[in-house]
């Protein structure tokens, strides 16, 4: 089969589009014929060797933590799935990824794919959708009538976070650059602040209940966002290389989020897609052979705002 792999850590040039053996599922595993995967920033960090502590991958390594595809073969002890099932999942980050024609997946991370969108497009849902869900509802406990500031909403997570927060009945303020502002507004934000021309700490004049930070801002700028939060509110930070700031005197909690795979939550996101309550928005679709170029464009800051999917099979 074809796959994109790297045999050593380094820049985008270490990625190779090459032939490798088709994998065989073991007990509790499923082989999926991949329709698509995605590019995530974590893929570049793993490829560069910056995540060897938390994610010690075995070389050669295939990136791609999202998968949408069709069940092709079942290992021993797998129930609830059958060959031909259309599935989506968020893969273990230290294991072989889905930038290949076939991938081995733990059965428990898979759920049925949406029926209302092309299967390949469903790959844009798992990791970023789960990040938004867990940040807003597991950690911030967002409810109707609350005000939420989503800082750095122009990326893949931001579009889902805006939609989910609006669907929950929150008032949504979002920051984005010129390239992402239109997408954020289309996702349903009540107010969009262009962070390149306005200082969010002065532009937001009424307290918010929740700040969700998705942007790699300087620690001082992240800390300043705490001042926008009402007493007892929450800041959830996804850029976990810097601690989430808090204000204990006012009861403002700071939480660092690292997304985990959760098939039940992913099934809820899929249900919302099929019900028309959540839109999968894709900025660009590229074929598998062009994944090394996607990594190179990401390193140069030249990727479009939003989610890039990598199509593997038709």
Short mmCIF file of N, CA, C and O in Angstrom, two decimals, residues 26-30 74-81 107-108:
data_model
loop_
_atom_site.label_atom_id
_atom_site.label_comp_id
_atom_site.label_asym_id
_atom_site.label_seq_id
_atom_site.Cartn_x
_atom_site.Cartn_y
_atom_site.Cartn_z
N UNK A 26 -4.74 -6.89 15.01
CA UNK A 26 -4.62 -7.82 16.12
C UNK A 26 -5.89 -7.83 16.94
O UNK A 26 -6.92 -7.25 16.55
N UNK A 27 -5.83 -8.46 18.08
CA UNK A 27 -7.00 -8.55 18.95
C UNK A 27 -7.49 -7.16 19.35
O UNK A 27 -6.69 -6.30 19.73
N UNK A 28 -8.79 -6.92 19.22
CA UNK A 28 -9.37 -5.63 19.59
C UNK A 28 -9.14 -4.52 18.58
O UNK A 28 -9.51 -3.38 18.84
N UNK A 29 -8.57 -4.88 17.44
CA UNK A 29 -8.23 -3.87 16.43
C UNK A 29 -9.06 -4.06 15.16
O UNK A 29 -9.59 -5.14 14.89
N UNK A 30 -9.12 -2.97 14.39
CA UNK A 30 -9.83 -2.96 13.12
C UNK A 30 -8.89 -2.40 12.06
O UNK A 30 -8.13 -1.46 12.32
N UNK A 74 -11.39 -7.25 10.65
CA UNK A 74 -11.56 -7.20 12.10
C UNK A 74 -10.59 -8.16 12.77
O UNK A 74 -10.38 -9.28 12.32
N UNK A 75 -9.99 -7.70 13.89
CA UNK A 75 -9.19 -8.59 14.71
C UNK A 75 -10.06 -9.38 15.66
O UNK A 75 -11.27 -9.16 15.76
N UNK A 76 -9.44 -10.30 16.37
CA UNK A 76 -10.19 -11.13 17.32
C UNK A 76 -10.84 -10.27 18.41
O UNK A 76 -10.27 -9.29 18.87
N UNK A 77 -12.05 -10.65 18.78
CA UNK A 77 -12.71 -10.02 19.91
C UNK A 77 -13.40 -8.71 19.61
O UNK A 77 -13.89 -8.05 20.53
N UNK A 78 -13.46 -8.32 18.35
CA UNK A 78 -14.11 -7.05 17.99
C UNK A 78 -15.59 -7.28 17.74
O UNK A 78 -15.97 -8.10 16.89
N UNK A 79 -16.42 -6.59 18.47
CA UNK A 79 -17.86 -6.68 18.27
C UNK A 79 -18.43 -5.31 17.93
O UNK A 79 -17.81 -4.28 18.17
N UNK A 80 -19.63 -5.31 17.38
CA UNK A 80 -20.31 -4.05 17.07
C UNK A 80 -19.87 -3.40 15.78
O UNK A 80 -20.37 -2.32 15.44
N UNK A 81 -18.92 -4.00 15.07
CA UNK A 81 -18.46 -3.48 13.79
C UNK A 81 -18.44 -4.61 12.78
O UNK A 81 -18.27 -5.78 13.14
N UNK A 107 -10.55 -0.65 18.11
CA UNK A 107 -11.99 -0.63 17.79
C UNK A 107 -12.75 0.37 18.65
O UNK A 107 -13.72 1.00 18.19
N UNK A 108 -12.30 0.58 19.90
CA UNK A 108 -13.09 1.40 20.82
C UNK A 108 -13.06 2.89 20.49
O UNK A 108 -13.86 3.65 21.04
#
